[in-house]
Amino acid sequence: MMREPYRIEARGLPERVTVYEVGPRDGLQNEAVTVPVEVKAEFVARLAAAGHRVIETTSFVHPKWVPQLADAAELLERVERVPGVRYPVLVPNERGLDRALEHGVEEIAIFASATETFANRNLNRTLESQFEMFEPVVARALGNGLRVRAYVSMCFGDPWEGPTPVAQVVSVGRRLLDLGCYELSLGDTVGVGTPGHVAALIGALAGDLGGPERLAVHFHDTYGQALANTLTALREGVTVVDASTGGIGGCPYAESATGNLATEDLVWMLHGLGVETGLDLPSLVQTSTWLAERLGRPSPSRVVQALGTAPDVKE
Amino acid sequence: MMREPYRIEARGLPERVTVYEVGPRDGLQNEAVTVPVEVKAEFVARLAAAGHRVIETTSFVHPKWVPQLADAAELLERVERVPGVRYPVLVPNERGLDRALEHGVEEIAIFASATETFANRNLNRTLESQFEMFEPVVARALGNGLRVRAYVSMCFGDPWEGPTPVAQVVSVGRRLLDLGCYELSLGDTVGVGTPGHVAALIGALAGDLGGPERLAVHFHDTYGQALANTLTALREGVTVVDASTGGIGGCPYAESATGNLATEDLVWMLHGLGVETGLDLPSLVQTSTWLAERLGRPSPSRVVQALGTAPDVKE
């Protein structure tokens, strides 16, 4: 069995891509099995050892909403920081920022909505008033020397409003960058994007912002489109791609949001295209196999299914 | 839950794509559960009713090798031909052609190898001598007014020889077309192709043949690359794509060959891109769900998993 793809370069792609690993936060937050904090710490350590340079580690969201991440503070105490690796933490509001600052976090992510209905349902805000909530979070974070990333959820459509107008995403994205965020992660939270939509949205945003340098993409594989959409984003100049170990995770507040793009399937494509990632694919597969054993279910990643040993799933 | 994707066109793609459905042959041939002939006939009828215009129906390979398709003759008697729909049948040799002619088949497919080792293992021939086997099959088929399609397997690599040289695939493909085949189906039998490899191979073949018009693609999703590879092939001008209902199937003679590209995931992307297929996606999903119940296992297609009702899987 092959452990690495053949490398055959394609025209018009970046030389290097940063894989922004969301497994410990976005991946685990939906898992039914409570994962012990020491397993999470080992998970983060394994990801760094496999070459990841940015690992979204946990979230300071209220445990009532995401019980799986109630151990955020303890996890941050346990994670041994590797020099050169960033460990951003999701922060929903000022209380979350306070806790992040107490625990030495150097980078946070905020979670915005591109649609009115999802802003109401997930943030209990209007599309407009979400910015009032984020403004002091971002300002205080920047004042404390932190970097702030902005997720923009439902960039392609949501289950209530249909397709999200491109101009609306551009407007939301522009305002988040104007607050001081360094990067937008364009989220296809319910997986409804297809490649033409991806090209149109990234083209419009890059036009407004003067280039794609501050754009990242975050695809879900609900309808099997995540990797084709990613390839399209790369052709539009995007060089940061969110992915989750083994394809675990999804959004707990969105109907039908299934797994994230699997890191291993993404890395297989990137290495096959000769795009550098700094990642060791066999180590990533080992980590997914190890994690699948702890979660008691096989990884949804095709690469892990092909290359990993079957997990010891207990009934 | 959405039943159809939003339509947002992309530049540089064909207006229309023919989905060459291989589920009844390539999909079923690997299934462990023996499917009754009346179920197969209903399967084929459902595919035609959903809008398919080409359905590879069965194979006249020896039942010793593919017991699932031992009922080929009986199935052909049962299938009610819909005007305008083609029902090609795989034919490995002259004996198979005799049987196809006896049963009123109007189109056949032959199965060639792009690599020496797979020719030895699957055809019991050398790469060179396979053409001697095919020559009388194709000549007699054409003489009887049949159309002949050629599969070229292992176009991107095989488990024994590594990556297949592009020039070798071009040579094999050229000779099959020179025999009189109307189309080449470029098979990634073990799923190892990535988009740069796809662009390089199709570019080389189209250069040799004066265009991509006689090329089809046949991807397996072993490493999750099938849809990204298909998108790349469409950009290179290919307009015929092989796919299998629900993603069932694979090649029984190749280690690690897992499922075909799922028809529903392909059609979701095509319709999302505004590419016409003539297919009714909800009907395809219904058929996959119906078939999954009969096979006793869920469909590997992401779209079917998202949209279909869970099959009544018995333990």
XYZ file of C-alpha atoms in Angstrom:
630
model
C 0.000 0.000 0.000
C 1.290 3.473 -0.920
C 2.061 5.732 2.028
C 2.608 8.909 -0.008
C 1.200 10.109 -3.336
C 3.262 10.498 -6.487
C 4.252 14.152 -6.959
C 3.209 15.679 -10.271
C 2.934 19.463 -10.243
C 0.096 21.473 -11.730
C 0.229 25.007 -13.093
C -1.281 27.957 -11.265
C -1.056 26.720 -7.688
C 0.803 28.108 -4.675
C 4.191 26.565 -3.854
C 3.313 26.223 -0.187
C 0.060 25.930 1.773
C -0.510 26.328 5.488
C -2.891 23.711 6.853
C -4.748 25.298 9.772
C -5.607 22.278 11.932
C -8.970 22.524 13.708
C -9.308 18.942 14.967
C -8.868 19.533 18.718
C -11.508 22.299 18.688
C -13.886 22.052 15.727
C -13.286 18.331 15.354
C -13.807 17.247 18.945
C -16.558 19.687 19.938
C -19.279 17.506 18.391
C -18.047 14.143 19.566
C -20.441 12.275 21.831
C -17.680 10.465 23.723
C -16.067 12.706 26.355
C -12.372 12.753 25.589
C -10.114 12.938 28.683
C -7.935 16.026 28.930
C -4.714 14.002 28.867
C -5.798 12.426 25.549
C -6.450 15.892 24.145
C -3.016 17.061 25.280
C -1.407 14.051 23.608
C -3.470 14.737 20.465
C -2.157 18.309 20.261
C 1.406 17.124 20.904
C 1.132 14.509 18.140
C -0.130 17.143 15.688
C 2.832 19.403 16.431
C 5.217 16.457 16.094
C 3.712 15.662 12.665
C 4.707 19.142 11.491
C 1.635 21.294 12.151
C 2.540 24.933 12.830
C -0.969 26.108 13.754
C -3.317 24.010 15.875
C -6.635 25.442 17.079
C -6.489 23.907 20.519
C -9.782 24.552 22.295
C -12.546 27.084 22.901
C -13.579 29.300 25.812
C -17.238 28.978 24.868
C -19.574 28.304 27.821
C -19.525 24.572 28.783
C -23.327 24.588 28.625
C -23.042 24.918 24.829
C -19.988 22.738 24.220
C -19.468 20.379 27.174
C -16.673 18.555 25.344
C -14.455 21.654 25.659
C -15.238 22.430 29.317
C -11.633 21.494 30.127
C -10.158 24.322 28.011
C -8.193 25.890 30.864
C -6.787 22.582 32.074
C -5.847 21.559 28.532
C -3.922 24.796 27.997
C -1.983 24.119 31.203
C -1.063 20.667 29.927
C -0.086 21.523 26.345
C 3.661 21.811 26.064
C 4.243 24.644 23.620
C 6.611 23.794 20.792
C 8.573 26.829 19.554
C 7.264 28.017 16.194
C 3.833 26.443 16.678
C 0.740 28.632 17.187
C -2.058 27.392 19.449
C -5.061 29.656 18.784
C -8.194 29.345 20.905
C -11.769 30.181 19.926
C -13.236 33.000 22.017
C -16.916 33.882 21.703
C -17.048 37.045 23.834
C -15.260 39.191 26.414
C -15.629 36.644 29.198
C -13.944 34.103 26.941
C -11.185 36.604 26.179
C -10.601 37.137 29.911
C -10.058 33.430 30.368
C -7.800 33.236 27.307
C -5.657 36.067 28.676
C -5.481 34.366 32.090
C -4.058 31.257 30.431
C -1.387 32.825 28.270
C -3.112 32.445 24.904
C -1.289 34.346 22.134
C -3.852 34.046 19.345
C -7.634 33.878 19.357
C -10.339 33.232 16.795
C -13.811 34.779 16.776
C -16.838 33.204 15.121
C -19.016 35.532 13.013
C -21.993 34.851 10.771
C -22.529 35.865 7.155
C -26.308 35.454 7.448
C -28.998 37.060 9.561
C -30.688 33.837 10.644
C -27.514 32.096 11.756
C -26.422 35.237 13.640
C -29.750 35.073 15.478
C -29.576 31.362 16.182
C -25.902 30.888 16.954
C -24.909 34.282 18.404
C -28.275 35.581 19.618
C -27.492 38.756 17.670
C -28.538 40.427 14.458
C -26.164 40.375 11.514
C -25.473 44.039 12.275
C -25.140 43.865 16.055
C -22.599 41.025 16.009
C -19.942 43.614 15.249
C -20.755 45.467 18.478
C -20.075 42.213 20.318
C -16.785 41.584 18.506
C -15.416 45.123 18.617
C -14.301 45.166 22.293
C -13.084 41.551 22.079
C -10.837 42.324 19.129
C -9.714 45.706 20.513
C -8.726 44.277 23.898
C -7.047 41.256 22.307
C -4.979 43.481 20.033
C -4.208 45.750 22.989
C -2.804 42.715 24.786
C -0.633 41.788 21.813
C -2.765 38.887 20.576
C -3.524 38.032 16.958
C -7.196 37.615 16.054
C -8.585 35.401 13.306
C -12.216 35.701 12.155
C -14.351 32.776 11.077
C -17.165 33.791 8.766
C -19.764 31.051 8.933
C -22.455 30.244 6.328
C -20.509 31.975 3.525
C -22.213 29.927 0.796
C -25.684 29.374 2.146
C -27.589 28.477 5.264
C -30.538 26.128 5.798
C -33.011 28.999 6.256
C -32.118 31.699 3.724
C -30.707 29.769 0.760
C -27.572 30.970 -1.009
C -25.713 33.767 0.787
C -25.285 36.832 -1.457
C -21.593 37.281 -2.289
C -21.818 41.022 -1.569
C -23.081 40.262 1.936
C -20.077 38.044 2.681
C -17.749 40.712 1.294
C -19.340 43.307 3.568
C -19.124 41.121 6.685
C -15.557 40.133 5.870
C -14.422 43.691 5.251
C -15.841 44.837 8.590
C -14.114 42.024 10.486
C -10.768 42.908 8.912
C -11.414 46.582 9.666
C -11.846 45.652 13.337
C -8.268 44.354 13.212
C -8.537 40.642 12.433
C -5.529 39.382 10.489
C -7.355 36.718 8.460
C -10.840 35.596 7.378
C -11.671 31.906 7.387
C -14.512 31.517 4.882
C -16.717 28.796 6.319
C -19.022 26.556 4.301
C -20.725 25.529 7.518
C -23.360 23.291 5.917
C -21.254 22.132 2.957
C -23.400 23.611 0.161
C -20.620 25.323 -1.814
C -19.586 24.117 -5.258
C -16.500 25.215 -7.231
C -18.127 28.021 -9.259
C -19.495 29.557 -6.075
C -16.081 29.304 -4.430
C -14.378 31.044 -7.352
C -17.016 33.791 -7.406
C -16.791 34.487 -3.671
C -13.006 34.462 -3.453
C -12.727 36.555 -6.605
C -15.088 39.162 -5.148
C -13.327 39.246 -1.780
C -9.857 39.392 -3.317
C -11.056 42.219 -5.546
C -12.350 44.163 -2.556
C -9.302 43.487 -0.398
C -6.645 43.900 -3.082
C -5.675 40.222 -3.075
C -6.361 36.810 -1.529
C -3.546 37.002 1.047
C -5.820 37.421 4.062
C -8.279 34.699 3.048
C -8.477 31.139 4.326
C -11.085 28.506 3.471
C -12.975 26.129 5.720
C -15.002 23.500 3.871
C -17.313 20.804 5.144
C -17.745 17.589 3.200
C -21.527 17.221 3.619
C -22.041 16.693 -0.113
C -18.533 15.459 -0.952
C -17.417 18.803 -2.421
C -14.760 19.863 0.109
C -11.630 18.865 -1.796
C -12.851 20.085 -5.213
C -13.753 23.388 -3.541
C -10.322 23.565 -1.931
C -8.595 22.982 -5.263
C -10.628 25.858 -6.686
C -9.660 28.143 -3.785
C -5.980 27.319 -4.337
C -6.326 28.303 -7.993
C -7.761 31.632 -6.795
C -4.612 32.218 -4.739
C -5.674 31.084 -1.263
C -2.776 29.575 0.708
C -4.374 28.774 4.084
C -6.761 25.816 4.330
C -8.601 24.677 7.448
C -8.867 20.930 7.969
C -9.600 18.479 10.732
C -7.709 15.314 11.674
C -9.479 12.366 10.088
C -12.382 14.582 8.980
C -13.982 14.597 12.424
C -16.333 17.354 13.496
C -18.827 19.810 12.172
C -20.937 22.597 13.577
C -23.184 21.588 16.483
C -25.676 24.407 15.874
C -26.327 23.835 12.194
C -28.683 21.185 10.923
C -26.941 18.765 8.588
C -23.429 20.070 9.138
C -21.289 16.975 8.808
C -17.577 16.464 8.891
C -14.845 18.904 8.129
C -12.463 18.374 5.258
C -10.082 15.631 6.422
C -6.500 16.820 6.892
C -5.108 13.605 5.400
C -7.182 13.793 2.189
C -6.128 17.440 1.789
C -2.457 16.685 2.391
C -2.593 13.748 -0.045
C -3.790 16.150 -2.752
C -1.320 18.894 -1.850
C 1.692 16.581 -1.768
C 0.473 14.944 -4.979
C 0.493 18.408 -6.561
C 3.987 19.085 -5.239
C 2.696 21.767 -2.844
C 4.768 21.993 0.324
C 3.004 21.712 3.692
C 5.774 20.774 6.118
C 3.591 17.859 7.249
C 4.481 14.187 7.570
C 1.540 12.297 6.099
C 2.241 8.889 7.696
C 2.371 10.572 11.124
C -0.966 12.267 10.461
C -2.521 8.933 9.509
C -1.106 7.305 12.642
C -2.578 10.075 14.777
C -6.001 9.716 13.148
C -5.947 5.980 13.685
C -4.942 6.485 17.306
C -7.713 9.078 17.774
C -10.338 6.896 16.086
C -9.589 4.174 18.633
C -10.218 6.651 21.446
C -13.431 7.938 19.844
C -14.647 4.401 19.200
C -15.485 4.983 15.546
C -13.574 4.851 12.256
C -12.290 8.036 10.666
C -14.365 9.435 7.787
C -11.126 10.253 5.914
C -10.647 8.144 2.766
C -6.858 8.263 3.188
C -7.072 7.081 6.783
C -9.475 4.324 5.751
C -7.057 3.227 3.032
C -3.815 3.522 4.988
C -4.676 3.219 8.662
C -5.174 0.014 10.499
C -8.776 -0.548 11.510
C -9.480 0.934 14.923
C -10.389 -1.305 17.803
C -14.028 -0.221 17.871
C -15.950 -1.453 20.869
C -19.685 -2.072 20.607
C -32.490 19.642 3.917
C -31.525 20.798 0.427
C -32.381 18.386 -2.369
C -30.489 20.221 -5.139
C -27.397 22.440 -5.072
C -27.459 26.157 -5.847
C -26.359 26.788 -9.445
C -23.409 29.145 -9.838
C -21.484 28.710 -13.070
C -17.717 28.608 -13.399
C -15.638 29.614 -16.377
C -13.912 27.112 -18.628
C -16.200 24.124 -18.177
C -18.327 22.207 -20.686
C -22.020 23.112 -20.912
C -23.070 19.505 -20.785
C -21.540 16.289 -19.410
C -22.530 12.689 -20.077
C -22.471 10.596 -16.939
C -21.567 7.047 -17.968
C -23.218 4.953 -15.257
C -21.276 1.837 -14.274
C -23.195 0.809 -11.141
C -24.878 -2.361 -12.428
C -21.566 -3.729 -13.753
C -18.539 -2.173 -12.034
C -20.551 -1.306 -8.938
C -22.183 -4.655 -8.285
C -19.373 -6.958 -9.418
C -17.578 -6.657 -6.070
C -20.573 -6.908 -3.783
C -20.547 -9.889 -1.449
C -24.347 -10.183 -1.324
C -25.736 -11.946 -4.407
C -28.254 -9.566 -5.944
C -31.275 -11.301 -7.558
C -31.662 -10.748 -11.277
C -35.064 -9.055 -10.857
C -33.495 -6.514 -8.496
C -30.792 -5.817 -11.077
C -33.432 -5.323 -13.780
C -35.322 -2.886 -11.555
C -32.023 -1.109 -10.783
C -31.335 -0.588 -14.482
C -34.931 0.557 -15.085
C -34.701 3.078 -12.229
C -31.444 4.478 -13.636
C -33.052 5.013 -17.049
C -36.090 6.630 -15.408
C -33.775 9.034 -13.532
C -32.466 10.256 -16.874
C -29.396 8.137 -17.550
C -28.742 7.699 -21.266
C -25.887 5.197 -20.932
C -25.926 2.380 -18.384
C -23.239 -0.303 -18.411
C -25.537 -3.172 -17.619
C -23.463 -6.294 -17.028
C -20.438 -8.268 -18.184
C -19.895 -11.479 -20.126
C -16.785 -12.293 -18.128
C -16.556 -15.918 -16.968
C -18.695 -16.501 -13.821
C -15.682 -18.108 -12.168
C -14.097 -14.640 -11.998
C -17.187 -12.539 -11.281
C -19.949 -14.749 -9.866
C -22.161 -11.723 -9.185
C -22.608 -11.217 -12.946
C -23.242 -14.864 -13.856
C -26.834 -13.881 -14.717
C -25.779 -11.524 -17.543
C -27.835 -13.265 -20.226
C -30.945 -13.463 -18.079
C -30.606 -9.831 -17.040
C -30.384 -8.699 -20.653
C -33.593 -10.606 -21.394
C -35.342 -8.798 -18.545
C -34.131 -5.234 -19.174
C -36.793 -3.297 -21.032
C -34.882 -1.066 -23.409
C -35.873 2.584 -23.251
C -35.491 4.346 -26.617
C -32.472 6.660 -26.576
C -30.734 4.765 -23.775
C -27.579 2.766 -24.463
C -26.940 -0.443 -22.491
C -23.270 -1.375 -23.076
C -21.918 -4.666 -21.767
C -18.340 -5.509 -20.811
C -16.835 -8.219 -22.983
C -13.420 -9.680 -22.123
C -12.825 -11.859 -25.202
C -14.345 -13.477 -28.295
C -16.433 -15.940 -26.286
C -17.943 -12.984 -24.426
C -18.592 -11.233 -27.730
C -20.426 -14.309 -29.033
C -22.737 -14.190 -26.031
C -23.256 -10.436 -26.371
C -24.222 -10.883 -30.022
C -26.618 -13.703 -29.109
C -28.419 -11.352 -26.704
C -28.840 -8.328 -28.925
C -26.190 -6.114 -27.333
C -25.541 -2.967 -29.396
C -22.467 -1.646 -27.597
C -19.607 -3.363 -25.796
C -16.683 -2.284 -23.659
C -13.287 -3.964 -23.527
C -10.916 -3.759 -20.577
C -7.256 -3.052 -21.366
C -4.269 -2.367 -19.131
C -1.809 0.516 -19.234
C 0.805 -1.433 -17.283
C 2.699 -4.651 -17.872
C 2.088 -6.154 -14.441
C -1.656 -5.563 -14.440
C -1.887 -6.963 -17.986
C -0.180 -10.094 -16.687
C -2.307 -10.395 -13.571
C -5.719 -9.363 -14.884
C -5.565 -10.429 -18.536
C -2.897 -13.124 -18.407
C -1.214 -11.261 -21.275
C 1.746 -9.011 -21.797
C 1.161 -5.305 -22.347
C 1.957 -5.939 -26.013
C -0.029 -9.127 -26.565
C -3.267 -7.731 -25.147
C -3.837 -6.019 -28.490
C -3.774 -9.402 -30.273
C -6.583 -10.482 -27.962
C -8.625 -7.351 -28.545
C -8.128 -7.062 -32.303
C -10.578 -9.826 -33.384
C -13.085 -8.804 -30.676
C -13.202 -5.223 -31.883
C -13.133 -6.166 -35.580
C -16.008 -8.623 -35.260
C -18.007 -6.239 -33.057
C -17.615 -3.423 -35.583
C -18.462 -5.833 -38.386
C -21.731 -6.592 -36.594
C -22.531 -2.874 -36.250
C -21.653 -2.570 -32.568
C -19.869 0.352 -30.932
C -16.813 -0.501 -28.816
C -15.554 1.465 -25.835
C -12.098 0.792 -24.336
C -11.278 0.977 -20.654
C -7.627 1.687 -19.981
C -6.921 0.554 -16.438
C -4.060 1.702 -14.167
C -3.556 4.949 -16.110
C -1.985 6.736 -13.143
C -0.135 3.982 -11.352
C -0.405 0.411 -10.193
C 0.598 -1.237 -6.935
C 3.608 -2.966 -8.472
C 5.229 -0.512 -10.881
C 4.559 2.904 -9.314
C 3.438 5.832 -11.466
C 2.482 4.882 -15.025
C 4.514 6.848 -17.604
C 2.230 9.235 -19.481
C 3.777 8.239 -22.809
C 2.892 4.579 -22.123
C -0.782 5.457 -21.573
C -0.772 7.563 -24.736
C 0.654 4.641 -26.695
C -1.867 2.128 -25.317
C -4.749 4.544 -25.872
C -3.726 5.356 -29.424
C -3.554 1.657 -30.338
C -7.018 0.974 -28.874
C -8.517 3.839 -30.865
C -6.675 2.611 -33.971
C -8.376 -0.771 -33.522
C -11.681 1.060 -33.905
C -12.819 1.885 -30.368
C -14.881 5.080 -30.262
C -13.776 6.226 -26.787
C -11.110 5.666 -24.118
C -12.144 5.546 -20.477
C -9.031 6.499 -18.524
C -9.169 4.424 -15.363
C -7.524 5.301 -12.061
C -8.059 1.749 -10.902
C -6.330 2.129 -7.538
C -7.202 5.789 -6.950
C -3.667 7.183 -6.922
C -4.177 10.089 -9.358
C -4.036 13.703 -8.198
C -5.072 16.780 -10.215
C -1.669 17.655 -11.673
C -1.271 14.090 -12.936
C -4.760 14.210 -14.448
C -4.025 17.458 -16.284
C -0.700 16.101 -17.565
C -2.188 12.842 -18.855
C -5.231 14.377 -20.511
C -3.121 17.141 -22.007
C -0.739 14.600 -23.513
C -3.534 12.404 -24.886
C -5.496 15.353 -26.269
C -2.303 16.577 -27.915
C -1.719 13.200 -29.532
C -5.340 12.717 -30.609
C -6.047 16.281 -31.710
C -8.467 16.979 -28.865
C -10.151 15.537 -25.777
C -13.390 14.515 -27.554
C -12.741 10.774 -27.415
C -11.620 10.736 -23.767
C -13.659 9.772 -20.722
C -12.441 9.527 -17.118
C -13.034 6.835 -14.534
C -11.853 7.725 -11.031
C -11.828 5.744 -7.824
C -12.107 7.503 -4.483
C -9.527 5.430 -2.577
C -7.728 8.532 -1.313
C -10.658 10.977 -1.619
C -9.379 12.549 -4.848
C -12.061 11.442 -7.333
C -14.109 14.623 -7.518
C -11.135 17.019 -7.546
C -9.651 14.889 -10.331
C -12.933 15.012 -12.241
C -13.093 18.797 -11.964
C -9.581 18.919 -13.401
C -10.561 16.639 -16.290
C -13.561 18.860 -17.103
C -11.236 21.872 -17.254
C -9.139 19.929 -19.751
C -12.204 19.492 -21.969
C -13.409 16.003 -21.030
C -17.225 15.682 -21.244
C -17.801 12.007 -20.362
C -17.396 10.912 -16.742
C -17.855 7.384 -15.397
C -19.577 7.073 -12.037
C -21.325 4.445 -9.957
C -24.637 4.716 -8.123
C -23.908 5.513 -4.493
C -20.170 5.027 -5.026
C -20.412 1.242 -4.877
C -17.811 -0.975 -6.458
C -14.168 -1.144 -7.318
C -11.891 -3.525 -9.118
C -11.841 -7.064 -7.704
C -8.366 -7.831 -9.058
C -6.526 -4.820 -7.686
C -5.336 -4.583 -4.110
C -6.770 -1.542 -2.355
C -9.166 -0.513 -5.117
C -12.072 0.975 -3.243
C -15.242 2.614 -4.408
C -15.926 4.341 -7.676
C -16.765 8.015 -7.804
C -20.379 8.262 -6.575
C -22.816 9.397 -9.258
C -24.710 11.590 -6.782
C -21.611 13.475 -5.557
C -20.598 14.042 -9.187
C -24.059 15.249 -10.198
C -24.230 17.553 -7.170
C -21.027 19.239 -8.359
C -22.090 19.364 -12.014
C -25.510 20.825 -11.285
C -23.931 23.253 -8.802
C -21.667 24.395 -11.641
C -24.650 24.796 -13.972
C -23.460 21.884 -16.155
C -26.358 19.997 -17.731
C -26.574 16.227 -17.240
C -30.218 15.412 -17.967
C -30.337 13.609 -14.609
C -32.832 14.000 -11.794
C -30.754 14.084 -8.598
C -33.548 13.227 -6.122
C -34.379 10.139 -8.190
C -30.740 9.083 -8.156
C -30.616 9.439 -4.365
C -33.822 7.428 -4.018
C -32.355 4.673 -6.160
C -29.151 4.584 -4.120
C -31.110 4.397 -0.899
C -33.250 1.609 -2.339
C -30.132 -0.255 -3.503
C -28.356 0.198 -0.163
C -31.269 -1.526 1.546
C -30.886 -4.478 -0.806
C -27.106 -4.621 -0.331
C -27.475 -4.330 3.436
C -24.965 -1.526 3.848
C -25.078 2.267 3.644
C -23.944 4.020 0.484
C -20.430 5.531 0.577
C -21.771 8.620 -1.265
C -21.739 11.772 0.872
C -24.808 13.119 -0.933
C -26.746 9.914 -0.351
C -25.687 9.915 3.300
C -26.882 13.513 3.646
C -30.120 13.222 1.680
C -31.161 9.586 1.766
C -33.003 7.950 4.580
C -30.888 5.464 6.478
C -31.177 1.998 4.968
C -32.732 -0.802 6.938
C -29.460 -2.597 7.556
C -29.837 -6.034 9.065
C -27.094 -7.464 11.252
